[in-house]
């Protein structure tokens, strides 16, 4: 191949072509062939040596190629075609014919067909050769199309080579397309059998259901291309004949002149029924698609008639439309609408070119095209099939456009039809997504002004839809179309007026909504379009919102602030440059609401120009914002936070690069450099060992953003987001200022220690940062200390030998870092002994040698663990668990790029060892779980597994069984499944990463290795029941199947199929299985799912279809009468497998074709005598309904928004029509024969019908009537649940316009008196009536209400005492309430008299109480109060409870007057000491609290102490009452502050402090927060306790500690509640010098203000100083933490901390900072106390220092300080010492020198430098 190195000359190319023709193909690389083709292209452009074509074609046929090389061949063939015809004639045609003949004589494969396809399409010279060899070409192509037509249709074979057939069909189409002369010449010959066979085979391919969709569509196009091109006479009738008789065609006979003769079977007379419905298949759709794409417009405009419909005259395109609509029933909806789109696009071109010539009105309102199209759209506009709804909308849009165009051709008004359609859409519920897409199309042609004028409710509909993300995009498009169309219709001034009157208020309502989903959707979908299309609206919006903010109290500003900042951010993104109030921006940045803060940060960070430098004021605001938001626990806020910060860093980088290019160090550049440096310091300091998860993950993500933006990492080989070249100069400029020196040993250690965090996310983030950015030695400073890699490896091996999964995973990450950063990068070799860790470090000659040594070391360690296991299982599980080392081995091998630099042999040896090792380890784990004596072919039961583990643990004592698992049992069980998990995951990764080769010459893995891995997976999936092991195994098995099925070798492709058949073999045996693998068939469903999902990703479904046929057959078999309940049935496994397949989203589209059969099978299986079958059928039914009903879009179960309509459902699944009718009729028959009979299939059918939504259009009316008739009979079922479900199922079957009529019919059906009544039937009718009224919502007209009320009151005998059925009474009263019937029915007094308890009595009491109260609420003040008094003081507890619940609802609406509320409060307070029912007590306490906190109505308390004592006695009624007492007690205590002493307040604050502890129940902590809202502002603001200052401070200090506890609570709602309370103490802001526009501060801001307040208010109190110091430091805390190191930890799980969110170190630092700021102003300092404190804490520090020095001698990376408890105790001690030293210095308290030296010694350690210097996160 040295010839390519010579100058490019024509001779060299000739020589090279000759050499290729005589050399083995495998010796030429893709690069060599690519160079050759480039040379040829150059020579052909120079018009040199045209006789090269012979050699080129000969080479083309010899050398294989890929898609990239094929493009170069195509380019060369085009160069040949571009030469003159005279030159082309000089080509030696005879020689080319010989080449083509030799090529066509052999059977063509896929690669040959691809070459042939390229030649036919791109090389005219070679096409001339094939003209000569045309018959031979047809014969060769015919051999690639599969079996003959007869065999293909009869056998229905599914083992076709679909790739080969697809290529053959493509070549056939290209022959028809590019060689028309040759085809015409052949058609006129006598013998056309070959072409006849090809056409027949194409027809058979169209009818083959096992062929994939792409191949079928291509066959349809090829067949249509032939008919539309080469059939000259009577083309339309010929195509119609083929289409209508396709399933009967066995042979196509060609006559002369290219005209078809009559086809066999076409003359047969079809009976009447078969004439109306064709047996349509997907092949018909494909053929129609081909006709539309290949036919000329003139052909489509030809007249024709339909013999089946009264010889009606059509034009051909209309006939095709009718045929297409007849194919709408079935599962090919996506392709149907795709073809329908093609039809409309062709119709558009036809109308544009021949519109004036057509005598047929295709798109008039009454035309069948429009009507049938609308019917299809109504059925499928919200179809769950992907892509169908979008294409239905596109069809509608084109139809409207064509209607308008056609009307203009005929000078007709097009607005009539558009107005009618618009009105019809507006009458539909806003909960129908499809209407919004259609509205967008209508508005475009009808006009925005007319639309809004005729339908002013449209904005309200759109705003309602924005409540759900499901509708948001569709209604956003409608809004956009509305204002875009308005802009076209009106001048800007008129449009502003139109928009402000019609849309502005709606937009503002959406932006200021309290519903976060609504306001975010309004911002994303409406606001941006408004400002983009109408920029002048910005001034109107900002002005209105700023005016509202100024006049609204603080508690109502949150929504307004969000709207204001959202407008600002959107305007800035559109470069509108809005003016704004800086104080409002600050309020948004520090607001409590996450959405407001996120939008404010986005406003600061984003800019339309990427190189726009942030201003100095923006940088200051961002620094403060970042400091306060590092520990926010909202994932959505954190995601937005990181995204916006990334935008900011890009701006900083690009703007700074521009400044650096000037060559001057400007103040702006210095500010940007300092800011970035400050951010990194903040993040690194936030990684301290005691930080919470939120702070750590935020810090690591911010560090990653900074490094990705400014630093080129070791593996940053991505194309997107590459570092600009100027970044290097920027880094140098920063380094010259001693900035951006991030890669220090301290930073490295801080990030390294995060790898031991308990969170996977933090571990992976930290490991990724260390690997990418701390790899190169020149970046690390201070590396002359003890070798870092050795320390990490030593520590990693210790962690890997831990039985805890989190520890072993951390150890594995450490080992991966050592491997990548030290072994490979620095070629270090670590010699490790079994017990003593790293013994020696040497340097290898190459990276490969070092890597092999290291990986062999890990495998030796694993083998050592297995050796220990053979001797002692328990010791191995505790001390040598192996799974951490297996995890580490897998990460090192599979997650390291370019590991062996192409040394395939070495990789193969290594992979083989690893696979064998994993197989042995898994085998041993399975033996441990089975007890070594179990049959290997049978999976052990759970009991047998437990016995085996207890035996291995040595805990079999034969005594009484303990339900709790022993620690040893837990350790062995976790050890087994973790080892299985890691081995399976590792084998899966090996299959994913390494190449598999059948002969072992070019791949890493051989067939033997593949079989070992496959056997490993099958063993786990069939012999193990542990859920974690099975799920992990499925992860690896999925990669295994995908890799094998994507290989080119057919032997490897068949391996997953072999596994599938092997797995299904026992299931297909038509008997109960010999072994039980219960728990939803364990790993069997997952095994089948992985194989079929892997096939689906290759766009194949052969195995899926065959598997589903088998499963449906097995699941439908009857259960034998003598089955063993201890063994699993094959039917159960079949249904469990189908459940897994239907649940897989990747298989959803294909599986929907089996949904009907599976659903019918599941429903019928509910009648099985075997419980296991019924259970499996129930689970299958659940998943089927979720898949068939589509996406759930509303959490409201009664809402139609979450359902498919009746028409859509039965259009998708037409087979279910008769099945549902049969099931319902069977239930009716059973009810008539046996009163209490419940048909097993009734509930699933009713459940599906109940979730369907209302339909649009006139389809399915007859069927719905057929369903309603038997369902009406079931309304009288004696089972209450059945009656309710039947009523819900009938709602979708009633047209929305007929609801009132149906209700009147039901009222008329109510008997005139009790003697004629059947109570079950009456209750069912009333239930249906209630559901119908509820489905109308607020759309019931007043006149309808009045008419229904009149009719209902005529049936008031239902409430007579003679009626003993309280259920019927309750339902009747509920209907009266729905209709707001103005009638006086005093049922409460009747109920209050007591009497025998009847069925439904409680419900009747509840409903009647609410009805009486609602009626009284419409009357006078006195009547309502009297009714409330009677209900609240009733003897019946249900009446009392119902009345209290009614009061709760009314308080939320704010409809009750203040004088009435005052009377109600007195009544409730008196009732509080009488009530004894616990739920009622809880509601009473809630009501009293709400009345005081909302309306500030004081409680009628005379004796504070006595009242509190009486309230405390109520604690005996349970924890809920005890918790809810706290806010009420707070009210009483606050009211008595002026008159009572402080003893009550002290007791109350003690109670609050006790209940605020993190160990308390969450309900208690929340009620404490509510109590603080009442008590804290009053106590902190009190100024009347100067005489009792110490007592007062005691109360204040307890409240302060309580507030601190709750501000760090792990529950967000509790923190927010307390933070709002702090913001309400207005004088705190004044004292601390802060002024905000809102009191809703975030928690960190509130905590800082409160600490400042405490330090400044009690500046001169000695007790206050000692109290605040006690919060910083607890004596003995450090000693206790150090002592805990000696405590043995034998359990697998540790007790978590009570509050994982709190950060004691941050709080202590904050208090210290506030105290130090006030030190100089303090008076009356107790110097003796200060001195004693210094001595006491220094003693603890001295002991800690000695231990730390001893520990750091072994490792300065992983010291004791990295442990959370030690770091917290030591940090708080140092903070306290620092504070004491400051006090000593300012107040001249003598301190011993050694104490200061000791403090300085510890503070210099890297762990505490940020802490004591107050940098980073400690600059709070």
mmCIF file with all atom_site columns, C-alpha atoms in Angstrom, residues 1677-1687 1738-1756 1758-1763 1765-1767 1769-1770 1798 1801-1802 1805 1807-1808:
data_model
loop_
_atom_site.group_PDB
_atom_site.id
_atom_site.type_symbol
_atom_site.label_atom_id
_atom_site.label_alt_id
_atom_site.label_comp_id
_atom_site.label_asym_id
_atom_site.label_entity_id
_atom_site.label_seq_id
_atom_site.pdbx_PDB_ins_code
_atom_site.Cartn_x
_atom_site.Cartn_y
_atom_site.Cartn_z
_atom_site.occupancy
_atom_site.B_iso_or_equiv
_atom_site.pdbx_formal_charge
_atom_site.auth_seq_id
_atom_site.auth_comp_id
_atom_site.auth_asym_id
_atom_site.auth_atom_id
_atom_site.pdbx_PDB_model_num
ATOM 1  C CA . UNK A 1 1677 ? -18.958 17.100 73.104 1.00 0.00 ? 1677 UNK A CA 1
ATOM 2  C CA . UNK A 1 1678 ? -15.470 16.611 71.675 1.00 0.00 ? 1678 UNK A CA 1
ATOM 3  C CA . UNK A 1 1679 ? -14.531 13.999 74.275 1.00 0.00 ? 1679 UNK A CA 1
ATOM 4  C CA . UNK A 1 1680 ? -17.726 12.093 73.584 1.00 0.00 ? 1680 UNK A CA 1
ATOM 5  C CA . UNK A 1 1681 ? -17.103 12.159 69.835 1.00 0.00 ? 1681 UNK A CA 1
ATOM 6  C CA . UNK A 1 1682 ? -13.568 10.815 70.241 1.00 0.00 ? 1682 UNK A CA 1
ATOM 7  C CA . UNK A 1 1683 ? -14.785 8.085  72.582 1.00 0.00 ? 1683 UNK A CA 1
ATOM 8  C CA . UNK A 1 1684 ? -17.350 6.936  70.001 1.00 0.00 ? 1684 UNK A CA 1
ATOM 9  C CA . UNK A 1 1685 ? -14.480 5.784  67.769 1.00 0.00 ? 1685 UNK A CA 1
ATOM 10 C CA . UNK A 1 1686 ? -13.863 2.811  70.039 1.00 0.00 ? 1686 UNK A CA 1
ATOM 11 C CA . UNK A 1 1687 ? -17.455 1.620  69.837 1.00 0.00 ? 1687 UNK A CA 1
ATOM 12 C CA . UNK A 1 1738 ? -8.374  23.950 75.810 1.00 0.00 ? 1738 UNK A CA 1
ATOM 13 C CA . UNK A 1 1739 ? -8.082  20.731 77.814 1.00 0.00 ? 1739 UNK A CA 1
ATOM 14 C CA . UNK A 1 1740 ? -10.356 18.931 75.377 1.00 0.00 ? 1740 UNK A CA 1
ATOM 15 C CA . UNK A 1 1741 ? -8.488  20.397 72.419 1.00 0.00 ? 1741 UNK A CA 1
ATOM 16 C CA . UNK A 1 1742 ? -5.153  19.194 73.784 1.00 0.00 ? 1742 UNK A CA 1
ATOM 17 C CA . UNK A 1 1743 ? -6.378  15.579 73.887 1.00 0.00 ? 1743 UNK A CA 1
ATOM 18 C CA . UNK A 1 1744 ? -7.850  15.921 70.417 1.00 0.00 ? 1744 UNK A CA 1
ATOM 19 C CA . UNK A 1 1745 ? -4.632  17.375 69.039 1.00 0.00 ? 1745 UNK A CA 1
ATOM 20 C CA . UNK A 1 1746 ? -2.579  14.408 70.268 1.00 0.00 ? 1746 UNK A CA 1
ATOM 21 C CA . UNK A 1 1747 ? -4.965  11.940 68.666 1.00 0.00 ? 1747 UNK A CA 1
ATOM 22 C CA . UNK A 1 1748 ? -5.037  13.894 65.404 1.00 0.00 ? 1748 UNK A CA 1
ATOM 23 C CA . UNK A 1 1749 ? -1.241  14.035 65.198 1.00 0.00 ? 1749 UNK A CA 1
ATOM 24 C CA . UNK A 1 1750 ? -1.045  10.280 65.740 1.00 0.00 ? 1750 UNK A CA 1
ATOM 25 C CA . UNK A 1 1751 ? -3.641  9.636  63.074 1.00 0.00 ? 1751 UNK A CA 1
ATOM 26 C CA . UNK A 1 1752 ? -2.163  11.994 60.464 1.00 0.00 ? 1752 UNK A CA 1
ATOM 27 C CA . UNK A 1 1753 ? 1.189   10.177 60.654 1.00 0.00 ? 1753 UNK A CA 1
ATOM 28 C CA . UNK A 1 1754 ? -0.396  7.328  58.680 1.00 0.00 ? 1754 UNK A CA 1
ATOM 29 C CA . UNK A 1 1755 ? -2.470  9.398  56.264 1.00 0.00 ? 1755 UNK A CA 1
ATOM 30 C CA . UNK A 1 1756 ? -2.936  13.113 55.872 1.00 0.00 ? 1756 UNK A CA 1
ATOM 31 C CA . UNK A 1 1758 ? -8.183  10.253 55.411 1.00 0.00 ? 1758 UNK A CA 1
ATOM 32 C CA . UNK A 1 1759 ? -7.776  11.467 58.968 1.00 0.00 ? 1759 UNK A CA 1
ATOM 33 C CA . UNK A 1 1760 ? -10.222 11.372 61.854 1.00 0.00 ? 1760 UNK A CA 1
ATOM 34 C CA . UNK A 1 1761 ? -11.272 14.912 61.068 1.00 0.00 ? 1761 UNK A CA 1
ATOM 35 C CA . UNK A 1 1762 ? -12.998 13.693 57.911 1.00 0.00 ? 1762 UNK A CA 1
ATOM 36 C CA . UNK A 1 1763 ? -15.596 11.967 60.087 1.00 0.00 ? 1763 UNK A CA 1
ATOM 37 C CA . UNK A 1 1765 ? -19.000 13.778 64.407 1.00 0.00 ? 1765 UNK A CA 1
ATOM 38 C CA . UNK A 1 1766 ? -15.324 14.494 64.983 1.00 0.00 ? 1766 UNK A CA 1
ATOM 39 C CA . UNK A 1 1767 ? -15.308 17.431 62.596 1.00 0.00 ? 1767 UNK A CA 1
ATOM 40 C CA . UNK A 1 1769 ? -17.177 18.626 67.702 1.00 0.00 ? 1769 UNK A CA 1
ATOM 41 C CA . UNK A 1 1770 ? -13.717 19.915 66.845 1.00 0.00 ? 1770 UNK A CA 1
ATOM 42 C CA . UNK A 1 1798 ? -2.469  25.110 70.640 1.00 0.00 ? 1798 UNK A CA 1
ATOM 43 C CA . UNK A 1 1801 ? -1.526  24.776 65.645 1.00 0.00 ? 1801 UNK A CA 1
ATOM 44 C CA . UNK A 1 1802 ? -4.912  23.262 64.954 1.00 0.00 ? 1802 UNK A CA 1
ATOM 45 C CA . UNK A 1 1805 ? -4.639  22.569 59.384 1.00 0.00 ? 1805 UNK A CA 1
ATOM 46 C CA . UNK A 1 1807 ? -9.584  21.314 57.407 1.00 0.00 ? 1807 UNK A CA 1
ATOM 47 C CA . UNK A 1 1808 ? -10.183 24.439 59.455 1.00 0.00 ? 1808 UNK A CA 1
#
